[in-house]
Coordinates of C-alpha atoms in Angstrom, one line a residue:
Chain A
M1 CA 10.1 21.1 5.6
T2 CA 8.6 18.1 7.3
Q3 CA 8.3 16.4 3.9
D4 CA 11.9 17.0 3.1
L5 CA 13.1 15.6 6.5
V6 CA 11.0 12.6 6.0
R7 CA 12.1 12.0 2.5
S8 CA 15.8 12.3 3.3
L9 CA 15.4 10.1 6.3
F10 CA 13.6 7.3 4.5
A11 CA 15.7 7.6 1.3
A12 CA 18.9 7.3 3.4
E13 CA 17.6 4.3 5.4
F14 CA 16.2 2.3 2.5
D15 CA 18.9 3.3 0.1
N16 CA 18.9 1.0 -3.0
S17 CA 19.4 1.6 -6.7
I18 CA 15.7 1.2 -7.6
L19 CA 14.4 3.6 -4.9
D20 CA 17.1 6.1 -5.7
R21 CA 15.6 6.9 -9.1
M22 CA 12.7 8.7 -7.2
D23 CA 10.4 8.4 -10.2
D24 CA 6.6 8.1 -9.8
S25 CA 7.0 4.3 -9.8
A26 CA 9.8 1.9 -9.2
T27 CA 10.6 -0.3 -12.2
F28 CA 12.4 -3.7 -12.4
E29 CA 12.4 -6.9 -14.5
L30 CA 10.4 -9.9 -13.3
E31 CA 9.0 -13.0 -14.9
G32 CA 6.7 -15.7 -13.6
R33 CA 3.8 -16.0 -11.2
L34 CA 3.8 -13.0 -8.9
A35 CA 2.3 -12.6 -5.4
F36 CA 1.0 -9.2 -4.5
T37 CA -0.4 -8.1 -1.1
T38 CA -1.1 -5.1 1.1
D39 CA -1.5 -4.6 4.9
C40 CA -2.3 -1.6 7.0
H41 CA -0.5 -1.3 10.3
V42 CA -2.0 0.7 13.2
V43 CA -0.5 -1.0 16.2
S44 CA -0.8 0.8 19.5
P45 CA 1.7 1.5 21.1
Y46 CA 4.0 1.8 18.1
F47 CA 7.0 0.6 20.1
F48 CA 6.5 -2.6 22.0
P49 CA 8.7 -5.3 23.5
G50 CA 10.4 -7.2 20.7
G51 CA 9.6 -4.8 17.9
D52 CA 7.8 -1.7 16.6
I53 CA 5.4 -0.7 13.9
G54 CA 8.2 -0.5 11.3
R55 CA 9.4 -4.0 11.9
L56 CA 5.8 -5.2 12.1
A57 CA 4.8 -3.6 8.8
L58 CA 7.8 -5.0 6.9
T59 CA 7.5 -8.5 8.3
G60 CA 3.7 -8.6 8.1
T61 CA 3.8 -8.0 4.3
V62 CA 6.7 -10.2 3.7
N63 CA 5.0 -13.0 5.6
D64 CA 1.7 -12.6 3.6
L65 CA 3.8 -13.2 0.4
A66 CA 5.6 -16.2 1.9
M67 CA 2.2 -17.8 2.8
T68 CA 1.6 -18.3 -0.9
G69 CA 5.0 -19.9 -1.2
A70 CA 6.4 -16.8 -2.9
F71 CA 10.0 -15.5 -2.4
P72 CA 9.4 -12.0 -1.2
L73 CA 11.3 -9.4 -3.3
Y74 CA 10.1 -5.8 -3.2
V75 CA 8.1 -3.7 -0.6
A76 CA 6.4 -0.3 -1.0
A77 CA 5.7 1.6 2.2
G78 CA 3.1 4.4 2.8
F79 CA 3.4 6.4 5.9
I80 CA 0.6 8.5 7.4
I81 CA 2.1 10.6 10.2
E82 CA 0.5 12.9 12.7
E83 CA 2.0 16.4 12.8
G84 CA 4.4 16.7 15.7
F85 CA 5.4 13.1 15.6
P86 CA 9.0 12.9 17.1
R87 CA 11.6 12.8 14.4
E88 CA 13.8 10.5 16.6
S89 CA 10.9 8.0 16.7
L90 CA 10.5 8.1 13.0
G91 CA 14.2 7.5 12.6
R92 CA 14.0 4.4 14.9
I93 CA 11.0 3.1 13.0
A94 CA 12.7 3.5 9.6
R95 CA 15.9 1.9 10.8
S96 CA 14.1 -1.1 12.3
M97 CA 12.1 -1.5 9.1
Q98 CA 15.3 -1.5 7.1
E99 CA 16.8 -4.1 9.5
A100 CA 13.8 -6.3 9.0
A101 CA 14.1 -5.8 5.2
A102 CA 17.7 -6.9 5.3
E103 CA 16.7 -10.0 7.4
A104 CA 14.0 -10.8 4.9
R105 CA 16.3 -10.0 1.9
V106 CA 13.8 -7.6 0.4
Q107 CA 14.2 -4.1 -0.8
V108 CA 11.9 -1.1 0.0
V109 CA 11.7 0.3 -3.5
A110 CA 8.8 2.8 -3.3
G111 CA 7.1 4.9 -0.7
D112 CA 4.9 7.8 0.1
T113 CA 4.4 10.0 3.1
K114 CA 1.5 12.1 4.2
V115 CA 1.5 14.3 7.2
V116 CA -1.9 15.1 8.7
E117 CA -2.7 17.7 11.3
R118 CA -2.5 17.0 15.0
G119 CA -5.4 14.9 16.2
A120 CA -6.2 13.6 12.6
A121 CA -4.2 10.4 13.2
D122 CA -2.8 8.6 16.3
G123 CA 0.9 8.9 15.8
I124 CA 1.8 6.8 12.8
F125 CA 0.1 4.3 10.5
I126 CA 2.1 2.3 7.9
T127 CA 0.6 0.5 5.0
T128 CA 3.1 -1.9 3.3
S129 CA 2.6 -3.6 0.0
G130 CA 4.8 -6.5 -1.2
L131 CA 5.7 -8.3 -4.4
G132 CA 7.2 -11.8 -4.6
L133 CA 7.8 -14.5 -7.0
V134 CA 6.1 -17.9 -6.7
P135 CA 8.4 -20.7 -7.8
P136 CA 7.2 -22.9 -10.6
G137 CA 5.0 -25.8 -9.5
V138 CA 4.2 -24.2 -6.1
N139 CA 0.5 -23.8 -5.6
I140 CA -0.3 -23.1 -2.0
T141 CA -3.7 -21.8 -1.1
G142 CA -6.1 -21.8 1.9
S143 CA -8.5 -23.9 -0.1
A144 CA -6.2 -26.9 -0.6
A145 CA -6.4 -28.6 2.9
S146 CA -7.3 -32.3 2.4
P147 CA -8.6 -34.8 4.9
G148 CA -5.6 -36.7 6.4
D149 CA -3.3 -33.7 6.2
V150 CA -1.1 -33.0 9.2
V151 CA -1.4 -29.6 10.8
I152 CA 2.0 -28.2 11.9
L153 CA 2.6 -25.0 13.8
S154 CA 6.0 -23.3 13.6
G155 CA 6.3 -22.2 17.2
T156 CA 4.7 -20.8 20.3
V157 CA 1.3 -19.0 20.2
G158 CA 0.3 -15.6 21.5
D159 CA 3.6 -13.9 22.0
H160 CA 2.9 -10.8 19.9
G161 CA -0.6 -10.4 21.4
V162 CA 0.6 -10.5 25.0
A163 CA 3.7 -8.3 24.3
V164 CA 1.5 -5.5 22.9
M165 CA -1.2 -5.9 25.4
S166 CA 1.2 -5.8 28.4
R167 CA 2.9 -2.7 27.1
R168 CA -0.4 -1.0 26.3
E169 CA -1.8 -1.8 29.8
G170 CA 1.5 -0.8 31.5
M171 CA 1.8 -4.3 33.0
R172 CA 5.0 -5.8 34.1
F173 CA 5.7 -9.5 34.2
E174 CA 8.6 -11.2 35.9
T175 CA 9.8 -12.5 32.6
A176 CA 9.7 -10.0 29.7
I177 CA 7.4 -11.2 27.0
E178 CA 8.5 -10.1 23.5
S179 CA 6.7 -10.0 20.2
D180 CA 7.7 -12.9 17.8
C181 CA 7.6 -10.4 14.9
A182 CA 10.0 -11.9 12.3
P183 CA 10.1 -12.6 8.6
L184 CA 9.2 -16.2 7.6
G185 CA 10.4 -16.4 4.0
E186 CA 13.5 -18.5 4.8
L187 CA 11.5 -20.9 6.9
V188 CA 9.0 -21.4 4.0
R189 CA 11.9 -21.9 1.6
R190 CA 13.2 -24.8 3.7
M191 CA 9.7 -26.4 4.0
L192 CA 9.2 -26.2 0.2
S193 CA 12.7 -27.8 -0.4
A194 CA 11.7 -30.7 1.9
S195 CA 8.3 -31.4 0.2
D196 CA 6.1 -30.5 -2.7
R197 CA 3.1 -31.5 -0.8
V198 CA 2.8 -28.5 1.6
R199 CA -0.8 -27.6 0.8
V200 CA -1.7 -24.6 3.0
L201 CA 0.4 -22.0 4.7
R202 CA -1.1 -19.2 6.8
D203 CA 0.3 -16.8 9.4
P204 CA -2.1 -16.6 12.3
T205 CA -2.0 -12.8 12.9
R206 CA -5.3 -10.9 13.8
G207 CA -7.7 -13.4 15.5
G208 CA -4.8 -15.8 16.1
L209 CA -4.8 -19.5 15.3
A210 CA -8.6 -19.7 15.9
A211 CA -9.2 -17.3 13.0
A212 CA -6.6 -18.8 10.7
L213 CA -7.9 -22.4 11.2
N214 CA -11.5 -21.3 10.7
E215 CA -10.7 -19.5 7.5
I216 CA -8.8 -22.5 6.1
A217 CA -11.6 -24.9 7.2
A218 CA -14.2 -22.7 5.4
S219 CA -12.1 -22.3 2.2
S220 CA -11.2 -26.0 2.0
G221 CA -14.6 -27.4 3.2
V222 CA -13.0 -29.6 5.9
A223 CA -12.9 -30.0 9.7
I224 CA -9.6 -29.4 11.5
E225 CA -8.9 -30.9 14.9
I226 CA -6.1 -29.6 17.0
D227 CA -4.7 -31.1 20.2
E228 CA -4.4 -28.6 23.1
A229 CA -1.7 -30.5 24.8
S230 CA 0.6 -30.3 21.8
L231 CA 0.3 -26.6 21.3
P232 CA 3.6 -24.8 21.9
L233 CA 3.0 -22.1 24.5
K234 CA 5.5 -20.1 26.6
P235 CA 4.7 -20.6 30.3
E236 CA 4.8 -16.8 30.8
V237 CA 2.4 -16.2 27.9
G238 CA 0.1 -18.8 29.4
A239 CA 0.3 -17.2 32.8
A240 CA -0.4 -13.7 31.3
C241 CA -3.4 -15.1 29.4
E242 CA -4.8 -16.4 32.7
V243 CA -4.4 -13.1 34.4
L244 CA -5.9 -11.2 31.5
G245 CA -8.6 -13.6 30.7
L246 CA -7.4 -14.2 27.2
D247 CA -7.4 -17.3 25.0
P248 CA -3.9 -17.8 23.5
L249 CA -5.6 -19.4 20.5
T250 CA -7.2 -16.0 19.5
L251 CA -4.1 -13.9 20.1
A252 CA -2.1 -12.4 17.2
N253 CA 1.2 -13.9 16.2
E254 CA 3.6 -12.1 13.9
G255 CA 6.4 -14.6 13.3
K256 CA 4.5 -17.9 13.2
L257 CA 2.9 -20.0 10.5
V258 CA 0.5 -22.9 10.4
A259 CA 0.8 -25.5 7.6
M260 CA -1.3 -28.3 6.3
V261 CA 1.0 -31.0 4.9
D262 CA 0.5 -34.4 3.3
P263 CA 0.9 -37.0 6.0
E264 CA 3.7 -38.8 4.1
D265 CA 5.8 -35.7 4.1
A266 CA 5.0 -34.3 7.5
G267 CA 8.0 -35.7 9.3
R268 CA 10.4 -34.4 6.6
V269 CA 8.8 -30.9 6.7
L270 CA 8.9 -30.8 10.5
A271 CA 12.6 -31.7 10.4
A272 CA 13.3 -29.0 7.8
M273 CA 11.5 -26.4 9.9
K274 CA 13.6 -27.3 13.0
T275 CA 16.8 -26.4 11.1
S276 CA 15.6 -22.7 11.0
P277 CA 15.6 -20.5 14.1
M278 CA 12.0 -19.5 13.1
G279 CA 10.9 -23.1 13.3
A280 CA 13.0 -24.4 16.3
A281 CA 9.8 -25.0 18.4
A282 CA 7.7 -26.3 15.5
A283 CA 5.2 -29.1 16.4
V284 CA 2.5 -31.2 14.9
I285 CA -0.7 -29.9 16.5
G286 CA -3.5 -31.6 14.7
T287 CA -5.1 -33.2 11.6
V288 CA -7.5 -32.3 8.8
E289 CA -10.7 -34.4 8.7
R290 CA -13.5 -34.9 6.3
A291 CA -16.6 -32.9 7.3
D292 CA -20.1 -32.1 6.1
R293 CA -19.5 -28.5 7.1
P294 CA -16.4 -26.6 8.0
R295 CA -15.5 -26.9 11.7
V296 CA -12.5 -26.5 14.0
Y297 CA -12.2 -28.6 17.1
V298 CA -9.8 -28.6 20.1
R299 CA -9.1 -31.8 21.8
T300 CA -8.6 -30.7 25.4
A301 CA -6.0 -32.0 27.8
A302 CA -8.9 -33.8 29.6
G303 CA -9.7 -35.7 26.4
S304 CA -13.0 -33.9 25.5
R305 CA -13.6 -32.1 22.2
R306 CA -14.8 -28.5 22.0
A307 CA -15.6 -26.3 18.9
L308 CA -13.1 -23.5 18.3
M309 CA -15.1 -20.7 16.9
M310 CA -14.1 -17.8 14.7
P311 CA -13.3 -15.0 17.1
S312 CA -16.1 -12.5 16.8
G313 CA -15.4 -8.9 16.4
E314 CA -12.0 -7.4 17.3
Q315 CA -11.0 -8.8 20.7
L316 CA -7.8 -6.7 20.8
P317 CA -8.1 -3.7 18.5
R318 CA -4.9 -2.2 17.0
I319 CA -2.8 -5.3 17.8
C320 CA -1.1 -5.0 14.4
Chain B
M1 CA -18.8 -7.4 12.9
T2 CA -17.5 -4.2 11.3
Q3 CA -14.8 -6.3 9.7
D4 CA -17.3 -8.7 8.2
L5 CA -19.4 -5.8 6.8
V6 CA -16.4 -4.1 5.3
R7 CA -15.1 -7.3 3.8
S8 CA -18.4 -8.3 2.2
L9 CA -18.9 -4.7 1.0
F10 CA -15.4 -4.5 -0.6
A11 CA -15.4 -8.1 -2.0
A12 CA -18.8 -7.5 -3.6
E13 CA -17.7 -4.2 -5.2
F14 CA -14.3 -5.2 -6.4
D15 CA -15.4 -8.7 -7.4
N16 CA -12.8 -10.5 -9.7
S17 CA -11.4 -14.0 -9.9
I18 CA -8.0 -13.1 -8.3
L19 CA -9.5 -11.2 -5.3
D20 CA -12.1 -13.9 -4.8
R21 CA -9.5 -16.5 -3.8
M22 CA -9.0 -14.5 -0.5
D23 CA -5.6 -15.9 0.2
D24 CA -2.9 -13.9 2.0
S25 CA -1.6 -12.6 -1.4
A26 CA -3.1 -12.3 -4.8
T27 CA -1.2 -14.2 -7.5
F28 CA -1.1 -13.9 -11.3
E29 CA 1.4 -14.4 -14.2
L30 CA 3.4 -11.5 -15.5
E31 CA 6.6 -11.1 -17.5
G32 CA 8.6 -8.0 -18.4
R33 CA 9.6 -4.7 -16.8
L34 CA 7.2 -4.0 -14.0
A35 CA 6.3 -0.6 -12.5
F36 CA 5.3 -0.7 -8.7
T37 CA 4.1 2.3 -6.7
T38 CA 2.2 3.3 -3.6
D39 CA 0.3 6.4 -2.4
C40 CA -1.4 7.4 0.8
H41 CA -4.6 9.3 0.5
V42 CA -5.8 11.5 3.3
V43 CA -7.9 14.1 1.5
S44 CA -10.2 16.2 3.5
P45 CA -13.2 16.3 3.0
Y46 CA -13.4 12.8 1.6
F47 CA -16.3 13.8 -0.7
F48 CA -15.6 16.8 -2.9
P49 CA -17.0 18.2 -6.2
G50 CA -16.0 15.8 -9.0
G51 CA -14.8 12.9 -6.9
D52 CA -14.1 11.4 -3.5
I53 CA -11.2 9.7 -1.7
G54 CA -12.0 6.4 -3.4
R55 CA -11.8 7.7 -6.9
L56 CA -8.7 9.8 -6.0
A57 CA -6.9 6.8 -4.4
L58 CA -7.5 4.6 -7.5
T59 CA -6.6 7.2 -10.1
G60 CA -3.6 8.6 -8.1
T61 CA -1.9 5.2 -8.1
V62 CA -2.9 4.3 -11.7
N63 CA -1.5 7.6 -12.8
D64 CA 1.8 7.1 -11.0
L65 CA 2.2 3.9 -13.0
A66 CA 1.3 5.6 -16.3
M67 CA 4.0 8.2 -15.7
T68 CA 6.6 5.6 -16.2
G69 CA 4.9 4.6 -19.5
A70 CA 3.5 1.5 -17.8
F71 CA 0.1 -0.1 -18.6
P72 CA -1.6 -0.2 -15.2
L73 CA -2.9 -3.7 -14.3
Y74 CA -3.4 -4.4 -10.7
V75 CA -4.2 -2.4 -7.6
A76 CA -4.1 -3.3 -3.9
A77 CA -6.0 -1.1 -1.4
G78 CA -5.5 -0.6 2.3
F79 CA -8.3 1.1 4.3
I80 CA -7.8 2.7 7.7
I81 CA -11.3 3.6 9.0
E82 CA -12.4 5.5 12.1
E83 CA -14.9 3.6 14.2
G84 CA -18.4 4.9 13.5
F85 CA -17.6 5.9 9.9
P86 CA -21.0 5.7 8.1
R87 CA -21.5 2.5 6.2
E88 CA -23.3 4.3 3.5
S89 CA -20.3 6.6 2.9
L90 CA -18.0 3.5 2.8
G91 CA -20.3 2.0 0.2
R92 CA -20.2 5.1 -2.0
I93 CA -16.4 5.2 -1.7
A94 CA -16.0 1.6 -2.7
R95 CA -18.4 2.0 -5.6
S96 CA -16.6 5.1 -7.0
M97 CA -13.3 3.3 -6.6
Q98 CA -14.5 0.4 -8.6
E99 CA -16.0 2.7 -11.2
A100 CA -12.5 4.4 -11.6
A101 CA -10.9 0.9 -11.7
A102 CA -13.2 0.0 -14.6
E103 CA -12.4 3.3 -16.4
A104 CA -8.7 2.6 -15.9
R105 CA -9.1 -1.1 -16.9
V106 CA -7.4 -2.3 -13.7
Q107 CA -8.5 -4.8 -11.1
V108 CA -8.4 -4.4 -7.4
V109 CA -6.9 -7.7 -6.4
A110 CA -5.8 -7.4 -2.8
G111 CA -6.9 -5.3 0.2
D112 CA -6.8 -4.9 3.9
T113 CA -9.0 -3.0 6.4
K114 CA -8.2 -1.8 9.9
V115 CA -10.7 0.0 12.0
V116 CA -9.3 2.3 14.7
E117 CA -11.2 3.7 17.7
R118 CA -13.0 7.0 17.4
G119 CA -10.6 10.0 17.3
A120 CA -7.6 7.8 16.3
A121 CA -8.1 8.7 12.6
D122 CA -10.1 11.4 10.8
G123 CA -12.8 9.4 8.9
I124 CA -11.0 7.3 6.3
F125 CA -7.5 7.0 4.9
I126 CA -6.8 4.9 1.8
T127 CA -3.4 3.7 0.7
T128 CA -3.3 2.2 -2.8
S129 CA -0.5 0.3 -4.4
G130 CA -0.3 -0.5 -8.1
L131 CA 1.4 -2.8 -10.5
G132 CA 1.8 -2.2 -14.2
L133 CA 3.8 -3.4 -17.2
V134 CA 6.2 -1.2 -19.0
P135 CA 6.2 -2.0 -22.8
P136 CA 9.5 -3.0 -24.3
G137 CA 11.6 -0.1 -25.4
V138 CA 9.8 2.5 -23.2
N139 CA 12.2 4.2 -20.9
I140 CA 10.5 7.3 -19.4
T141 CA 12.0 8.9 -16.3
G142 CA 12.2 12.3 -14.7
S143 CA 15.9 12.5 -15.4
A144 CA 15.6 12.3 -19.2
A145 CA 14.6 15.9 -20.1
S146 CA 17.0 17.3 -22.7
P147 CA 17.7 20.8 -23.8
G148 CA 15.4 21.6 -26.8
D149 CA 12.5 19.3 -25.5
V150 CA 9.1 20.7 -25.8
V151 CA 7.0 20.9 -22.6
I152 CA 3.3 19.8 -23.1
L153 CA 0.6 20.0 -20.5
S154 CA -2.5 17.8 -21.0
G155 CA -5.1 20.3 -19.8
T156 CA -6.1 23.0 -17.3
V157 CA -4.3 23.5 -14.1
G158 CA -5.5 23.8 -10.5
D159 CA -9.0 22.2 -10.8
H160 CA -8.5 19.6 -8.1
G161 CA -6.9 22.0 -5.7
V162 CA -9.7 24.6 -6.0
A163 CA -12.5 22.0 -5.9
V164 CA -11.2 20.5 -2.6
M165 CA -10.4 23.9 -1.1
S166 CA -13.8 25.4 -2.0
R167 CA -15.6 22.4 -0.4
R168 CA -13.4 22.5 2.6
E169 CA -14.0 26.2 3.2
G170 CA -17.7 26.0 2.4
M171 CA -17.3 28.4 -0.4
R172 CA -19.7 28.6 -3.3
F173 CA -18.8 29.8 -6.8
E174 CA -21.2 30.7 -9.5
T175 CA -19.8 27.9 -11.7
A176 CA -19.2 24.6 -9.9
I177 CA -15.5 23.8 -10.0
E178 CA -15.0 20.1 -10.1
S179 CA -11.8 18.0 -9.5
D180 CA -10.2 16.7 -12.6
C181 CA -9.5 13.4 -10.9
A182 CA -9.3 10.8 -13.7
P183 CA -7.1 7.9 -14.9
L184 CA -4.4 8.8 -17.5
G185 CA -3.3 5.4 -18.8
E186 CA -5.2 5.6 -22.1
L187 CA -3.9 9.2 -22.8
V188 CA -0.3 7.9 -22.2
R189 CA -0.9 4.9 -24.5
R190 CA -1.9 7.3 -27.3
M191 CA 1.1 9.5 -26.7
L192 CA 3.5 6.5 -26.8
S193 CA 1.9 5.2 -30.0
A194 CA 2.6 8.6 -31.6
S195 CA 6.2 8.8 -30.6
D196 CA 9.1 6.9 -29.1
R197 CA 10.7 10.2 -28.0
V198 CA 8.4 11.1 -25.1
R199 CA 11.2 11.5 -22.5
V200 CA 9.5 12.6 -19.3
L201 CA 5.9 12.2 -18.0
R202 CA 4.8 13.4 -14.6
D203 CA 1.4 14.1 -13.0
P204 CA 1.5 17.4 -11.2
T205 CA -0.3 16.4 -8.0
R206 CA 0.8 17.8 -4.6
G207 CA 2.7 21.1 -5.1
G208 CA 1.2 21.3 -8.6
L209 CA 3.1 22.1 -11.8
A210 CA 5.7 24.2 -9.8
A211 CA 6.8 21.1 -7.8
A212 CA 6.7 18.7 -10.8
L213 CA 8.8 21.0 -13.0
N214 CA 11.3 21.7 -10.3
E215 CA 11.7 18.0 -9.6
I216 CA 12.2 17.3 -13.3
A217 CA 14.7 20.2 -13.7
A218 CA 16.7 18.9 -10.7
S219 CA 16.7 15.2 -11.8
S220 CA 17.6 16.1 -15.4
G221 CA 20.0 19.0 -14.6
V222 CA 18.2 21.4 -17.0
A223 CA 16.3 24.6 -16.9
I224 CA 12.6 24.7 -17.9
E225 CA 10.9 27.8 -19.1
I226 CA 7.1 27.9 -19.4
D227 CA 5.0 30.6 -20.9
E228 CA 2.3 31.9 -18.6
A229 CA 0.0 33.0 -21.4
S230 CA -0.1 29.5 -22.9
L231 CA -1.1 27.8 -19.7
P232 CA -4.6 26.2 -19.9
L233 CA -6.6 27.6 -17.0
K234 CA -10.4 27.6 -16.4
P235 CA -11.6 31.2 -15.9
E236 CA -13.5 30.2 -12.8
V237 CA -10.3 28.5 -11.3
G238 CA -8.3 31.6 -12.1
A239 CA -11.0 33.8 -10.4
A240 CA -11.1 31.5 -7.3
C241 CA -7.3 31.6 -7.1
E242 CA -7.4 35.4 -7.1
V243 CA -10.1 35.4 -4.3
L244 CA -8.2 32.9 -2.2
G245 CA -4.7 34.3 -2.9
L246 CA -3.5 31.0 -4.4
D247 CA -1.1 30.4 -7.3
P248 CA -2.6 27.9 -9.8
L249 CA 0.9 26.7 -10.6
T250 CA 1.2 25.3 -7.1
L251 CA -2.3 23.7 -6.9
A252 CA -2.8 20.0 -7.1
N253 CA -4.1 18.3 -10.2
E254 CA -5.4 14.7 -10.3
G255 CA -6.1 14.1 -14.0
K256 CA -3.3 16.0 -15.8
L257 CA 0.2 15.2 -16.9
V258 CA 3.2 17.2 -18.1
A259 CA 5.4 15.8 -20.7
M260 CA 8.9 16.6 -22.2
V261 CA 9.0 15.5 -25.8
D262 CA 11.6 15.7 -28.6
P263 CA 10.8 18.8 -30.6
E264 CA 10.5 16.8 -33.9
D265 CA 7.7 14.7 -32.4
A266 CA 5.9 17.4 -30.3
G267 CA 3.3 18.1 -32.9
R268 CA 2.5 14.5 -33.4
V269 CA 2.2 13.8 -29.7
L270 CA 0.0 16.9 -29.1
A271 CA -2.3 15.8 -31.9
A272 CA -2.5 12.3 -30.4
M273 CA -3.3 13.8 -27.0
K274 CA -6.2 15.8 -28.4
T275 CA -7.9 12.6 -29.6
S276 CA -8.4 11.6 -26.0
P277 CA -11.0 13.3 -23.7
M278 CA -8.2 13.6 -21.1
G279 CA -6.0 15.6 -23.5
A280 CA -8.6 17.7 -25.3
A281 CA -7.2 20.9 -23.9
A282 CA -3.5 19.9 -24.2
A283 CA -1.1 22.7 -25.1
V284 CA 2.6 23.3 -25.5
I285 CA 3.5 25.4 -22.5
G286 CA 7.3 25.7 -22.7
T287 CA 10.7 24.3 -23.5
V288 CA 13.7 22.7 -21.8
E289 CA 17.0 24.7 -21.8
R290 CA 20.6 24.0 -21.1
A291 CA 21.6 25.3 -17.7
D292 CA 24.4 25.4 -15.2
R293 CA 22.0 24.6 -12.4
P294 CA 18.5 23.4 -12.4
R295 CA 15.9 26.2 -12.7
V296 CA 12.3 26.7 -13.6
Y297 CA 11.2 30.1 -15.2
V298 CA 7.9 31.6 -16.0
R299 CA 7.7 34.0 -19.0
T300 CA 4.9 36.3 -17.8
A301 CA 2.2 37.8 -20.0
A302 CA 4.1 41.1 -19.8
G303 CA 7.2 39.5 -21.2
S304 CA 9.4 39.4 -18.1
R305 CA 10.9 36.2 -16.7
R306 CA 10.6 35.1 -13.1
A307 CA 11.9 32.1 -11.2
L308 CA 9.2 29.5 -10.3
M309 CA 10.4 28.0 -7.0
M310 CA 9.6 24.6 -5.5
P311 CA 6.6 25.3 -3.2
S312 CA 8.0 25.2 0.3
G313 CA 6.1 23.2 2.9
E314 CA 2.6 22.0 2.5
Q315 CA 0.6 24.9 1.2
L316 CA -2.7 23.0 1.2
P317 CA -2.4 20.1 3.6
R318 CA -4.6 17.0 2.9
I319 CA -5.3 18.0 -0.7
C320 CA -4.9 14.3 -1.8

């Protein structure tokens, strides 16, 4: 009976002609270079300011596709649900997932649901997989950063991390801090229309900007220097980080991207980003440098330079 | 640190040129009608006679692709792991998953891992997604069964269900009953080479043959009659079912398929199936009939006819 409820609920919410066939696989015609990705979502709590696990799962996967320059098209969703999980919460999650799908202009075409006994899972886990189409000529990869490239960040850092942490710890701030959880496909589309020299795109989720930049530096064999003063940061997020002893550079973001762009095109790309609501607060935050070994540096407000290390371990477990 | 271990372990096991790029998405060229599917695997225990959750997750997804007539190509795997899960077990699971991938001739090209705190998940859950290519002219769907079609089953029923149940309940039988967990792509390829009138393919997993046939009857608006005496069943599985009070028709299978085939081609398809180790025990088990409303019947050994209902609820939770 639970299975039937779940199926009818999801099928009604994600309604589309491909899903409706209810065969073992969804089928559709496609041609070109495809992008394919998967992500598990275990965020706790599953409702948080600015979003929930459904919105997060949808946008997380769509954004991973967009980070290869792909147009996101199709999503498959796997739900692992603890017995006794409130039907009303499941409905809210499915609805917010479908709302995010509509925003991102993708269809949820396949799914699976498993219910496990009480205590065998903590509420709900959602694993989403996505499929997108990379436009001809686009070749964006974490290993393509070149010395001289300009580093652009699409908006403020740390919003998602602080939003989830504050709800988890039952904290209240004077200003509500909301997750930035949002699909980035349209922003990427505008960037790629403005320049064919966007070399790297990455969404700084788990481990934040620190992890994303260290991964890129390692893949590309370069150093990256960012300027602390230029980093977009909401004052209330900065204040919360001070109270909680957190570094905004290591906090998860779920609606932001960092890009490495040829210096000649950086101005054009930045201007294109600012035409999108997702890139309104975009800023140049640093440059790529030649290096003997991969490194990330932060130029502090005081003018000194410190190494920004790969965050070790899981600083904030179950943040996404 | 856990994350690093996991990544290095999986990357080493699934080693291939697409995965190695370690970007946010895997990319590759494809053209045609694609099949796309996802499945969550929560089987308990995660090691069972004849397989484990890794082999199950890989073959389950590959088989869902094959059931649309697709050639399975790429798999993405999401792991949700409870803190403290033995590294050695994780290694065994990854290895058996890669062995199944090699058998099925697919590549694991994308993945994600989330570790949750002790008690937030029961050991390990694996959600796999798959992508395959449907050959031109192939149009296999659960809604295509026609009155007169012959129903073929590829082998014995209930092996997986009994194998998992017996391990879960700590039972010992004189003959070891092993899960049938295996990839079916090659079997399907042989069937489609023999006939272009294979109309329906379905792997009777959760809910067994009873669920699969009821789903097909409902999608196609037909009745299906199967002959109990013709049903391939291992004597030890039959005996275990009697002891446990289980109906083999409702038990999960993980390496079997049921097909609806035009009567003119049934002999040719059956012969082709028998050339594959996966179809050695294949048998004609029934026929599709015209009906006012969808129904599934079993002709018993005694000659009477009884309705085979959709199994209600989850008879054996966490069987796959």
